[in-house]
Amino acid sequence: IRDRSGSAVNAELTSSNNGLTASTIDFSNINNADLNDGELTGTNGNDETFTITSTDNAVNVNAIDFTQVSAINAGSSAGDSIVASGSAVNAELTSNNNEAVASAITFSNIDNADLNGGVLSGSASGDTFTLSGADLLANQILFTAIHDAINANGGADHVTGLAGVNWTLTGTNGAIDSTNYQFTGIETANLLGQTLTGTNTNSETFTITSAANTVNVNAIDFTQVSAINAGSSAGDSVVASGSAVNAELTSSNNDLTASAIGFSNINDAD
């Protein structure tokens, strides 16, 4: 299908392979469709898989090869997916949940995305990232097979951890590493009761308050932190902010408990 007038053509998928509706015409047995910068809409009753490559504005779905697609609304079905084929494809989140840009196509109402090793980047707004096993839930899209380095970009970006997964500082503000992912541009992080480890080469300042299990370090506000190993650097400090905070020594040198966090390798405390 191709519009000879040069105008963009919007199209809707049907529940059948090789079927679509465009210009109020129901087409069947279609193999290729050029939308001339038009938009494609999925069904609400079927889970569609949108297969993309490194070629911009091209996608295969329901056995139709689409070209010159500007945007895709996958519909309200709960299992719509993006799958990168042939090579890694990068994707960028937008300010909306279930929305991402990949292969120069703006996808909305997407539930899953396999980038085949491509890089995921955050938006200029606040994004949410949640560890989900070896995968990552970002703005309500479950991403699989993505590059391990994630730049959250602008906005107030938040990470939620996973039971059994500890975290490490990098020496750069806004940056934290987990087992599978390395995040930059993060403002808040919920560690779900896990441990945070500092660097061995930088002296970190861990700012605590009367709120239990919370700490600020390297411009990140952490919550639900059970323990902090400050690392072997010689100037790691605990600083109480806002009000007095009580502390209790342990049986080990350079260890103490404050704000319900077990600190180790601490050199100074205010």
CSV table of C-alpha atoms in Angstrom, one decimal:
chain,number,residue,atom,x,y,z
A,1,ILE,CA,0.0,0.0,0.0
A,2,ARG,CA,1.3,3.5,-0.8
A,3,ASP,CA,-0.4,6.9,-1.0
A,4,ARG,CA,0.5,8.5,-4.4
A,5,SER,CA,-0.7,11.9,-3.3
A,6,GLY,CA,2.3,12.4,-1.0
A,7,SER,CA,0.2,12.8,2.1
A,8,ALA,CA,0.7,10.8,5.4
A,9,VAL,CA,-1.6,7.9,5.7
A,10,ASN,CA,-2.7,6.5,9.1
A,11,ALA,CA,-3.5,2.8,9.4
A,12,GLU,CA,-5.0,0.4,11.9
A,13,LEU,CA,-4.1,-3.2,12.4
A,14,THR,CA,-6.8,-5.9,12.5
A,15,SER,CA,-6.8,-9.1,14.4
A,16,SER,CA,-5.6,-11.0,11.2
A,17,ASN,CA,-2.1,-11.3,9.7
A,18,ASN,CA,-1.7,-9.2,6.5
A,19,GLY,CA,-4.8,-7.2,7.3
A,20,LEU,CA,-5.1,-3.4,8.0
A,21,THR,CA,-7.5,-0.5,7.6
A,22,ALA,CA,-6.4,2.7,5.9
A,23,SER,CA,-8.4,5.5,4.2
A,24,THR,CA,-11.5,3.8,5.5
A,25,ILE,CA,-10.7,0.7,3.3
A,26,ASP,CA,-10.2,-2.7,4.8
A,27,PHE,CA,-7.2,-4.4,3.2
A,28,SER,CA,-6.3,-8.1,3.4
A,29,ASN,CA,-3.4,-10.2,2.1
A,30,ILE,CA,-1.1,-7.1,2.3
A,31,ASN,CA,2.7,-7.7,2.5
A,32,ASN,CA,4.1,-4.1,2.5
A,33,ALA,CA,2.7,-0.7,3.5
A,34,ASP,CA,4.4,2.7,3.1
A,35,LEU,CA,2.6,5.2,5.5
A,36,ASN,CA,4.5,8.2,4.3
A,37,ASP,CA,5.1,9.5,7.9
A,38,GLY,CA,1.7,8.3,9.0
A,39,GLU,CA,0.8,6.6,12.3
A,40,LEU,CA,-0.1,3.0,12.9
A,41,THR,CA,-2.5,1.8,15.6
A,42,GLY,CA,-2.7,-1.6,17.1
A,43,THR,CA,-5.7,-3.5,18.3
A,44,ASN,CA,-7.1,-3.4,21.9
A,45,GLY,CA,-7.9,-7.1,21.9
A,46,ASN,CA,-4.7,-8.7,20.6
A,47,ASP,CA,-1.1,-8.6,21.8
A,48,GLU,CA,1.1,-7.4,18.9
A,49,THR,CA,4.8,-7.8,18.4
A,50,PHE,CA,6.4,-4.9,16.6
A,51,THR,CA,9.8,-6.0,15.1
A,52,ILE,CA,12.2,-3.3,14.4
A,53,THR,CA,15.8,-3.1,13.1
A,54,SER,CA,18.5,-0.4,12.7
A,55,THR,CA,16.4,1.0,9.8
A,56,ASP,CA,14.6,4.1,10.9
A,57,ASN,CA,10.8,4.3,10.7
A,58,ALA,CA,10.5,0.6,9.6
A,59,VAL,CA,8.6,-2.1,11.5
A,60,ASN,CA,7.1,-5.5,10.9
A,61,VAL,CA,3.9,-6.5,12.6
A,62,ASN,CA,1.2,-9.1,11.7
A,63,ALA,CA,3.3,-10.2,8.7
A,64,ILE,CA,3.3,-6.7,7.1
A,65,ASP,CA,6.5,-4.8,6.5
A,66,PHE,CA,5.7,-1.1,7.2
A,67,THR,CA,8.0,1.8,6.1
A,68,GLN,CA,7.9,5.5,6.8
A,69,VAL,CA,6.0,5.0,10.1
A,70,SER,CA,6.2,8.0,12.5
A,71,ALA,CA,4.4,6.7,15.5
A,72,ILE,CA,2.7,3.5,16.8
A,73,ASN,CA,-0.1,3.2,19.4
A,74,ALA,CA,-0.1,-0.4,20.3
A,75,GLY,CA,-3.6,-0.3,21.8
A,76,SER,CA,-4.8,-1.2,25.3
A,77,SER,CA,-4.0,-5.0,25.2
A,78,ALA,CA,-1.6,-6.0,28.0
A,79,GLY,CA,1.2,-7.8,26.1
A,80,ASP,CA,2.3,-5.5,23.3
A,81,SER,CA,6.0,-5.8,22.6
A,82,ILE,CA,8.9,-4.2,20.7
A,83,VAL,CA,11.6,-6.7,19.5
A,84,ALA,CA,14.8,-5.6,17.9
A,85,SER,CA,16.0,-8.0,15.2
A,86,GLY,CA,19.3,-8.4,13.5
A,87,SER,CA,21.3,-6.0,15.6
A,88,ALA,CA,21.0,-3.9,18.7
A,89,VAL,CA,18.5,-1.0,18.6
A,90,ASN,CA,18.7,1.9,21.1
A,91,ALA,CA,15.6,3.3,22.8
A,92,GLU,CA,14.8,6.4,24.7
A,93,LEU,CA,12.0,6.9,27.3
A,94,THR,CA,9.6,9.7,27.1
A,95,SER,CA,7.8,11.6,29.8
A,96,ASN,CA,4.8,9.1,29.6
A,97,ASN,CA,4.5,5.6,31.0
A,98,ASN,CA,4.6,2.8,28.4
A,99,GLU,CA,6.1,5.0,25.8
A,100,ALA,CA,9.5,4.9,24.1
A,101,VAL,CA,11.2,6.0,20.9
A,102,ALA,CA,13.1,3.4,18.9
A,103,SER,CA,14.1,3.2,15.2
A,104,ALA,CA,12.8,6.9,15.0
A,105,ILE,CA,9.3,5.6,15.8
A,106,THR,CA,7.4,6.9,18.9
A,107,PHE,CA,5.8,3.9,20.5
A,108,SER,CA,2.9,4.2,23.0
A,109,ASN,CA,1.0,1.6,25.1
A,110,ILE,CA,4.0,-0.7,24.9
A,111,ASP,CA,4.4,-3.4,27.7
A,112,ASN,CA,7.6,-5.2,26.8
A,113,ALA,CA,10.8,-4.3,24.8
A,114,ASP,CA,13.7,-6.5,23.8
A,115,LEU,CA,16.5,-4.2,22.5
A,116,ASN,CA,18.9,-7.0,21.5
A,117,GLY,CA,21.7,-5.4,23.5
A,118,GLY,CA,20.7,-1.8,22.6
A,119,VAL,CA,21.1,1.2,25.0
A,120,LEU,CA,18.2,2.5,27.0
A,121,SER,CA,18.2,6.2,27.9
A,122,GLY,CA,15.9,8.1,30.2
A,123,SER,CA,13.9,11.2,29.2
A,124,ALA,CA,14.3,14.8,30.2
A,125,SER,CA,11.5,14.2,32.8
A,126,GLY,CA,11.5,12.1,35.9
A,127,ASP,CA,11.7,8.4,35.0
A,128,THR,CA,11.3,5.3,37.2
A,129,PHE,CA,13.5,2.2,37.0
A,130,THR,CA,12.8,-1.0,38.9
A,131,LEU,CA,15.0,-4.1,38.9
A,132,SER,CA,13.0,-7.2,37.8
A,133,GLY,CA,15.3,-10.2,38.0
A,134,ALA,CA,17.8,-9.7,35.2
A,135,ASP,CA,15.4,-7.4,33.4
A,136,LEU,CA,14.5,-3.7,34.0
A,137,LEU,CA,11.0,-2.2,34.4
A,138,ALA,CA,11.3,1.4,33.2
A,139,ASN,CA,8.3,3.7,33.0
A,140,GLN,CA,6.1,0.6,33.1
A,141,ILE,CA,7.8,-1.1,30.1
A,142,LEU,CA,9.7,-4.3,30.9
A,143,PHE,CA,13.0,-4.1,29.0
A,144,THR,CA,15.0,-7.3,28.3
A,145,ALA,CA,18.4,-7.7,26.6
A,146,ILE,CA,19.5,-4.1,27.1
A,147,HIS,CA,23.0,-2.7,27.5
A,148,ASP,CA,24.0,-2.5,31.1
A,149,ALA,CA,24.8,1.3,31.1
A,150,ILE,CA,21.7,3.5,31.6
A,151,ASN,CA,21.8,7.3,31.6
A,152,ALA,CA,18.5,8.5,33.2
A,153,ASN,CA,19.1,12.0,31.8
A,154,GLY,CA,17.1,14.9,33.2
A,155,GLY,CA,14.3,15.1,35.8
A,156,ALA,CA,13.9,13.5,39.2
A,157,ASP,CA,14.8,9.9,38.3
A,158,HIS,CA,14.2,7.1,40.7
A,159,VAL,CA,15.6,3.5,41.0
A,160,THR,CA,14.0,0.7,43.1
A,161,GLY,CA,16.2,-2.3,43.9
A,162,LEU,CA,15.6,-5.9,44.4
A,163,ALA,CA,15.9,-8.3,47.3
A,164,GLY,CA,19.4,-9.8,47.3
A,165,VAL,CA,20.9,-7.2,45.0
A,166,ASN,CA,23.4,-4.8,46.6
A,167,TRP,CA,24.6,-1.4,45.3
A,168,THR,CA,27.9,0.3,44.8
A,169,LEU,CA,28.8,4.0,44.5
A,170,THR,CA,31.1,5.0,41.6
A,171,GLY,CA,32.6,8.4,42.8
A,172,THR,CA,30.4,10.3,40.4
A,173,ASN,CA,27.3,12.2,41.6
A,174,GLY,CA,24.1,10.6,40.6
A,175,ALA,CA,25.7,7.3,39.7
A,176,ILE,CA,25.2,3.8,41.3
A,177,ASP,CA,25.9,0.3,40.1
A,178,SER,CA,24.0,-2.9,40.7
A,179,THR,CA,24.9,-6.4,39.6
A,180,ASN,CA,23.4,-6.0,36.2
A,181,TYR,CA,23.1,-2.3,35.5
A,182,GLN,CA,25.1,0.9,35.9
A,183,PHE,CA,22.9,4.0,36.3
A,184,THR,CA,23.9,7.6,35.9
A,185,GLY,CA,21.7,10.7,36.5
A,186,ILE,CA,19.8,9.2,39.4
A,187,GLU,CA,18.3,11.4,42.2
A,188,THR,CA,16.6,8.9,44.5
A,189,ALA,CA,17.0,5.2,45.1
A,190,ASN,CA,15.1,2.6,47.3
A,191,LEU,CA,17.5,-0.2,48.1
A,192,LEU,CA,14.7,-2.4,49.7
A,193,GLY,CA,16.8,-3.3,52.7
A,194,GLN,CA,20.1,-4.0,50.8
A,195,THR,CA,23.7,-2.8,51.3
A,196,LEU,CA,25.4,0.2,49.8
A,197,THR,CA,29.2,0.1,49.2
A,198,GLY,CA,31.4,3.2,48.8
A,199,THR,CA,34.5,3.6,46.7
A,200,ASN,CA,38.1,2.8,47.8
A,201,THR,CA,39.5,5.9,46.1
A,202,ASN,CA,37.1,8.7,47.1
A,203,SER,CA,36.2,10.0,50.5
A,204,GLU,CA,32.4,10.0,50.7
A,205,THR,CA,30.1,12.0,53.1
A,206,PHE,CA,27.1,10.1,54.2
A,207,THR,CA,24.4,12.5,55.4
A,208,ILE,CA,21.8,11.1,57.7
A,209,THR,CA,18.8,12.4,59.6
A,210,SER,CA,16.4,11.1,62.2
A,211,ALA,CA,14.6,9.1,59.5
A,212,ALA,CA,15.6,5.5,59.8
A,213,ASN,CA,17.5,3.8,56.9
A,214,THR,CA,17.8,6.9,54.9
A,215,VAL,CA,21.0,8.6,53.7
A,216,ASN,CA,22.2,11.1,51.1
A,217,VAL,CA,25.5,10.6,49.4
A,218,ASN,CA,26.8,11.7,46.0
A,219,ALA,CA,23.7,13.7,45.4
A,220,ILE,CA,21.4,10.6,45.7
A,221,ASP,CA,18.7,10.3,48.4
A,222,PHE,CA,18.7,6.6,49.4
A,223,THR,CA,15.9,4.9,51.4
A,224,GLN,CA,15.6,1.4,52.9
A,225,VAL,CA,19.4,1.1,53.3
A,226,SER,CA,20.4,-1.6,55.8
A,227,ALA,CA,24.1,-1.2,55.8
A,228,ILE,CA,26.9,0.9,54.3
A,229,ASN,CA,30.5,-0.1,53.7
A,230,ALA,CA,32.2,3.2,53.0
A,231,GLY,CA,35.3,1.5,51.4
A,232,SER,CA,39.0,1.8,52.3
A,233,SER,CA,39.4,5.5,51.5
A,234,ALA,CA,40.7,7.4,54.5
A,235,GLY,CA,38.2,10.3,54.8
A,236,ASP,CA,34.7,8.7,54.8
A,237,SER,CA,32.3,10.6,57.1
A,238,VAL,CA,28.9,10.3,58.6
A,239,VAL,CA,27.2,13.7,59.1
A,240,ALA,CA,23.9,14.2,60.9
A,241,SER,CA,21.7,16.9,59.3
A,242,GLY,CA,18.7,18.8,60.7
A,243,SER,CA,18.7,17.4,64.2
A,244,ALA,CA,20.7,15.3,66.5
A,245,VAL,CA,21.2,11.7,65.6
A,246,ASN,CA,22.2,9.1,68.1
A,247,ALA,CA,24.9,6.5,67.3
A,248,GLU,CA,26.0,3.2,68.8
A,249,LEU,CA,29.5,1.7,68.5
A,250,THR,CA,30.0,-2.0,67.5
A,251,SER,CA,32.7,-4.4,68.5
A,252,SER,CA,34.7,-3.5,65.3
A,253,ASN,CA,36.9,-0.5,64.7
A,254,ASN,CA,35.5,2.1,62.3
A,255,ASP,CA,32.0,0.6,62.7
A,256,LEU,CA,28.9,2.2,64.1
A,257,THR,CA,25.1,2.1,63.8
A,258,ALA,CA,23.1,5.4,63.2
A,259,SER,CA,19.7,6.0,61.7
A,260,ALA,CA,19.3,2.2,61.8
A,261,ILE,CA,22.1,1.8,59.3
A,262,GLY,CA,25.1,-0.3,60.1
A,263,PHE,CA,28.2,1.7,58.9
A,264,SER,CA,31.6,0.2,58.4
A,265,ASN,CA,35.0,1.7,57.4
A,266,ILE,CA,33.9,5.1,58.7
A,267,ASN,CA,36.7,7.6,59.7
A,268,ASP,CA,34.7,10.6,61.0
A,269,ALA,CA,31.3,11.2,62.4
A,270,ASP,CA,29.5,14.5,63.2
